Amino acid sequence: MTPRESLLAQAAQRILITDGAFGTEIQNWKLTEADYAGSLGLSKDQKGNNDILALTKPEVPESIHRAYFAAGADIAETNTFSANRISQADYAAEHLVREINVESARMARRVADEFTAQDGRPRFVAGAIGPTNKTLSLSPDVNDPGFREIDWDYLVEVYREQAAALVEGGADFILVETVFDTLNCKAAIMAVKQLERELAREVPLMLSMTLTDLSGRNLSGHTVEAFWYAVRHAKPVTVGLNCSFGATQLRPHVRALSQIADTLIMVYPNAGLPNELGQYDELPDTTAALVREWAEAGQVNVLGGCCGSTPAHIAAIAKAAAALPPRALPTPERVTRLAGLEPFIMAA
């Protein structure tokens, strides 16, 4: 059974659980710059480079994977959100991109397989790819709207390099998450499609958009409906929302996406909104009660947490969703659906 087939089989039986935030869990270790840097001899300060811990202090991300699986997660997201050539250049570690991703995926795969061996329940590994800190759609120079820091071909290659390493390490899926620019996401899709041709097999995609304001748009201006119509051709195994806001603010956008997407819906919101100090105060039972409303309404197939969430949040979400049926996939009418910043349906 392929990873796509296995995930769909599990998702037909119950609401699945993906894991929670890594950054806040890593902060609990109170690591020093020396902990991050290890013996790699890099020329820049490494503090905050969470991805590199796969090489310098692997017991940290491994323990976090174990905590989330123990809390009830079915899916582990690799600790590779910024493990791409563009983001790692900030740390003078771009030459380590392949090694970071391979080791991170191997670690998640090993822990996932250990938990599966204990109870026979399939566990999955999603190779996490963040948006980078560059955008294809927008100019960083207000005086030059046509300027771009990078071009399409370069970003496709950046994503292909990371995706190839994640698959080599054992990832089942490539999760393109926190999509603030739909064009960046489309570059990631092309990269994975190129990788599929090289490997002569499917590499299933998971796509997750992030909203930047309460009107329900990402930074490039797309609504959730327009985003779906722009990426549906990729046939992702899941589509959904992450980060953005807390569950309360995402409610109407989850409902809108669930009505039109003929694939699994995966949503992992922040644990509420941050306080004045940037900390997340929302308690696990509160988050679980809010996302349970989506499950009760038949709007989701996979639930988890983003910024501020902990293993306790994931355990509470898993408990809240355990007895509820998964969302049934709709069968949309066959019409031409196009997308600019708004969705457009061509009359039959």
XYZ file of C-alpha atoms in Angstrom:
348
model
C 0.000 0.000 0.000
C 1.381 3.423 -0.933
C 1.625 6.202 1.678
C -1.334 7.979 0.058
C -3.458 4.830 0.126
C -2.500 4.072 3.715
C -3.281 7.594 4.925
C -6.635 7.631 3.106
C -7.521 4.243 4.597
C -6.806 5.485 8.117
C -8.584 8.788 7.493
C -11.707 6.939 6.369
C -11.962 5.385 9.839
C -11.269 8.323 12.148
C -10.008 11.861 12.493
C -6.226 11.707 12.395
C -3.889 13.735 14.586
C -0.769 15.571 13.480
C 1.758 16.898 15.953
C 2.295 20.338 17.486
C 4.877 23.095 17.658
C 8.597 22.382 17.804
C 9.940 25.858 18.546
C 8.338 26.243 21.956
C 9.331 22.711 22.949
C 12.932 23.381 21.924
C 12.924 26.582 23.982
C 12.150 24.495 27.063
C 15.610 22.943 26.759
C 17.233 26.373 27.245
C 20.001 25.549 24.797
C 23.119 27.681 24.466
C 24.730 28.753 21.203
C 27.337 26.034 21.756
C 24.552 23.440 21.920
C 23.246 24.563 18.553
C 26.654 24.899 16.924
C 28.116 21.614 18.108
C 31.416 20.776 16.453
C 30.417 21.864 12.945
C 32.751 24.864 12.968
C 30.290 27.237 11.311
C 31.249 30.892 10.964
C 27.998 32.426 12.253
C 26.075 32.263 15.530
C 23.725 29.253 15.405
C 21.414 30.071 18.317
C 17.834 29.770 17.080
C 18.717 27.504 14.161
C 16.348 24.785 15.325
C 16.770 22.691 12.194
C 20.481 22.116 12.740
C 19.802 20.265 15.997
C 19.319 17.111 13.911
C 23.096 17.183 13.502
C 24.333 18.798 16.713
C 21.881 17.718 19.422
C 19.542 15.088 17.918
C 18.209 14.001 21.305
C 16.214 17.254 21.424
C 14.038 16.821 18.305
C 13.865 13.055 18.872
C 12.433 13.542 22.359
C 9.844 15.962 20.958
C 8.764 13.441 18.312
C 8.365 10.831 21.033
C 6.307 13.167 23.200
C 3.903 13.954 20.374
C 3.469 10.316 19.365
C 2.891 9.404 23.006
C 0.239 12.136 23.106
C -1.652 10.445 20.264
C -0.238 11.874 17.048
C -0.522 9.845 13.856
C 1.707 12.163 11.814
C 5.143 13.539 12.674
C 6.265 16.685 10.910
C 10.016 16.805 10.469
C 11.904 19.602 12.232
C 12.907 21.154 8.895
C 10.764 24.287 8.525
C 13.817 26.418 7.666
C 16.105 23.667 6.362
C 16.436 25.160 2.906
C 19.299 26.884 1.129
C 17.775 30.373 1.457
C 16.992 30.257 5.174
C 20.166 28.394 6.161
C 22.260 31.051 4.426
C 21.448 33.296 7.399
C 23.496 30.867 9.497
C 26.194 30.149 6.876
C 24.916 26.561 6.896
C 23.486 26.245 3.399
C 26.018 23.527 2.540
C 24.393 21.329 5.214
C 20.858 21.437 3.794
C 20.845 17.897 2.451
C 22.369 16.430 5.606
C 19.948 18.262 7.917
C 16.908 17.083 5.977
C 18.055 13.489 5.564
C 18.858 13.135 9.252
C 15.657 14.865 10.376
C 13.523 12.573 8.224
C 15.430 9.465 9.339
C 14.875 10.432 12.962
C 11.139 10.982 12.532
C 10.858 7.767 10.519
C 12.645 5.734 13.161
C 10.460 7.017 15.990
C 7.281 6.620 13.920
C 8.156 3.011 13.120
C 8.906 2.280 16.789
C 5.438 3.451 17.826
C 3.804 1.507 14.986
C 5.646 -1.627 16.085
C 4.191 -1.230 19.579
C 0.505 -1.196 18.625
C 0.254 -1.837 14.875
C -1.284 1.579 14.174
C 0.322 3.238 11.146
C 2.327 6.386 11.850
C 3.337 8.762 9.087
C 6.155 11.213 8.448
C 5.482 14.527 6.719
C 8.606 16.250 5.442
C 8.014 19.859 6.436
C 8.956 22.618 4.006
C 8.479 26.217 5.086
C 7.901 29.186 2.779
C 11.487 30.555 3.043
C 11.897 34.239 3.859
C 11.567 35.304 0.208
C 8.478 35.904 -1.907
C 7.936 35.500 -5.642
C 4.762 37.584 -5.748
C 5.814 40.759 -3.964
C 8.653 43.244 -4.149
C 10.566 43.994 -0.933
C 11.231 47.487 -2.354
C 8.197 49.791 -2.240
C 9.880 52.041 -4.788
C 10.350 49.229 -7.299
C 7.237 47.012 -7.572
C 8.830 44.874 -10.258
C 11.885 43.910 -8.229
C 12.250 40.360 -6.913
C 15.033 39.036 -4.691
C 14.811 35.570 -6.284
C 13.305 34.105 -9.429
C 11.036 31.118 -10.067
C 13.700 28.701 -11.311
C 15.933 29.324 -8.307
C 13.135 28.747 -5.799
C 12.059 25.556 -7.574
C 15.606 24.244 -7.232
C 15.752 25.258 -3.545
C 12.571 23.303 -2.870
C 13.630 20.317 -5.000
C 16.891 20.010 -3.055
C 15.050 19.944 0.267
C 12.243 17.639 -0.876
C 14.712 15.125 -2.349
C 16.614 14.930 0.945
C 13.429 14.501 2.976
C 12.261 11.659 0.767
C 15.716 10.071 0.923
C 15.446 10.146 4.708
C 12.105 8.352 4.702
C 9.354 10.996 4.596
C 5.997 9.702 3.356
C 4.739 13.106 2.233
C 6.067 16.560 1.496
C 4.198 19.110 3.596
C 4.383 22.608 2.103
C 3.227 24.614 5.086
C 2.608 28.173 6.236
C 2.014 29.239 2.638
C 1.945 33.038 2.695
C 2.621 33.354 -1.046
C 0.644 31.110 -3.376
C 3.302 31.452 -6.087
C 5.954 30.121 -3.699
C 3.660 27.150 -3.090
C 3.320 26.539 -6.818
C 7.115 26.534 -7.106
C 7.221 23.864 -4.392
C 4.610 21.849 -6.270
C 6.701 21.984 -9.443
C 9.786 20.931 -7.478
C 8.008 17.866 -6.097
C 6.622 16.976 -9.530
C 10.165 17.114 -10.919
C 11.294 14.865 -8.077
C 8.523 12.396 -8.884
C 9.797 12.105 -12.443
C 13.344 11.528 -11.197
C 12.225 8.824 -8.757
C 9.582 7.336 -11.088
C 7.063 7.235 -8.241
C 4.551 9.470 -6.513
C 5.651 11.830 -3.758
C 2.331 12.878 -2.180
C 1.879 16.514 -1.253
C 0.245 18.137 1.743
C -0.469 21.861 1.335
C -1.206 24.244 4.192
C -1.991 27.937 3.809
C -1.555 30.637 6.431
C -3.774 33.695 6.677
C -2.310 37.111 7.417
C -5.489 38.992 8.276
C -9.012 38.270 9.466
C -10.482 38.780 5.989
C -9.104 35.325 5.160
C -6.273 36.113 2.754
C -2.617 35.190 2.687
C 0.157 37.727 2.081
C -0.121 37.399 -1.703
C -3.815 38.298 -1.385
C -5.519 34.982 -2.095
C -8.646 33.828 -0.294
C -8.789 30.219 0.858
C -11.112 29.359 -2.038
C -8.786 30.984 -4.581
C -5.803 29.206 -3.044
C -7.522 25.830 -3.442
C -8.408 26.461 -7.073
C -4.798 27.540 -7.713
C -3.273 24.321 -6.317
C -5.944 21.672 -6.839
C -4.162 20.386 -9.962
C -1.407 19.033 -7.700
C -3.860 16.516 -6.220
C -2.592 16.983 -2.643
C -3.527 14.286 -0.162
C -4.398 17.045 2.322
C -5.070 20.753 2.076
C -5.742 23.115 4.915
C -4.659 25.910 7.209
C -1.986 26.300 9.858
C -0.509 28.990 12.074
C -2.379 32.220 11.228
C -4.510 32.701 14.325
C -6.207 30.611 16.951
C -9.066 28.265 16.167
C -11.760 30.878 16.841
C -10.543 33.187 14.082
C -10.126 30.323 11.597
C -13.663 28.972 11.956
C -15.289 30.553 8.842
C -12.288 29.764 6.661
C -12.178 26.106 7.698
C -15.872 25.855 6.860
C -15.366 27.454 3.428
C -12.472 25.176 2.488
C -14.191 22.043 3.759
C -17.135 22.644 1.437
C -15.100 22.790 -1.784
C -11.961 20.660 -1.380
C -12.308 17.092 -2.646
C -9.383 15.903 -0.532
C -8.615 15.593 3.181
C -8.734 18.780 5.262
C -5.871 19.225 7.743
C -5.977 22.179 10.156
C -3.472 22.931 12.898
C -4.022 26.373 14.421
C -1.996 28.295 16.946
C -2.870 27.870 20.605
C -4.895 31.054 20.577
C -3.378 34.496 20.048
C -0.092 35.538 21.681
C -0.093 37.823 24.712
C 1.891 41.057 25.054
C 5.075 39.072 25.633
C 4.532 36.859 22.583
C 3.584 33.857 24.720
C 0.593 31.589 24.129
C -1.710 31.204 27.107
C -4.536 29.093 25.665
C -4.896 25.914 27.701
C -5.001 22.479 26.055
C -8.658 21.833 26.930
C -9.659 25.192 25.456
C -7.910 24.510 22.150
C -9.366 21.003 22.051
C -12.910 22.267 22.638
C -12.574 24.802 19.827
C -11.259 22.377 17.198
C -13.816 19.805 18.333
C -16.474 22.152 16.941
C -14.990 21.670 13.462
C -15.035 17.914 13.931
C -18.635 17.947 15.146
C -19.589 19.937 12.048
C -17.918 17.355 9.787
C -15.342 19.827 8.464
C -11.962 18.185 9.191
C -9.989 14.988 8.641
C -6.700 15.819 10.400
C -6.209 18.042 13.459
C -3.115 19.277 15.273
C -1.431 22.363 16.645
C 0.939 25.087 15.511
C 2.611 27.915 17.459
C 2.250 27.588 21.221
C 0.867 24.063 21.126
C 2.454 21.347 23.251
C 2.128 17.570 23.688
C -0.590 18.348 26.237
C -2.543 20.240 23.548
C -2.169 17.332 21.123
C -3.302 14.840 23.779
C -6.383 16.968 24.497
C -7.179 17.319 20.786
C -6.784 13.568 20.241
C -9.134 12.860 23.138
C -11.707 15.404 21.946
C -11.757 14.035 18.388
C -11.581 10.330 19.237
C -15.294 9.551 19.135
C -16.208 11.829 16.225
C -16.493 10.678 12.592
C -14.122 12.091 9.970
C -15.298 14.532 7.332
C -16.797 12.951 4.219
C -15.172 14.184 1.032
C -17.529 16.193 -1.183
C -17.991 15.522 -4.891
C -17.922 18.980 -6.483
C -19.865 19.704 -9.642
C -17.639 19.514 -12.719
C -17.200 23.113 -13.794
C -14.243 25.296 -14.705
C -12.802 26.883 -11.572
C -10.149 29.573 -11.878
C -8.380 31.792 -9.393
C -6.971 35.265 -9.286
C -7.031 36.761 -5.836
C -10.692 35.703 -5.747
C -12.169 32.410 -6.929
C -13.928 32.401 -10.301
C -16.332 29.701 -11.462
C -17.119 29.704 -15.157
C -20.797 29.243 -15.913
C -21.635 25.984 -17.643
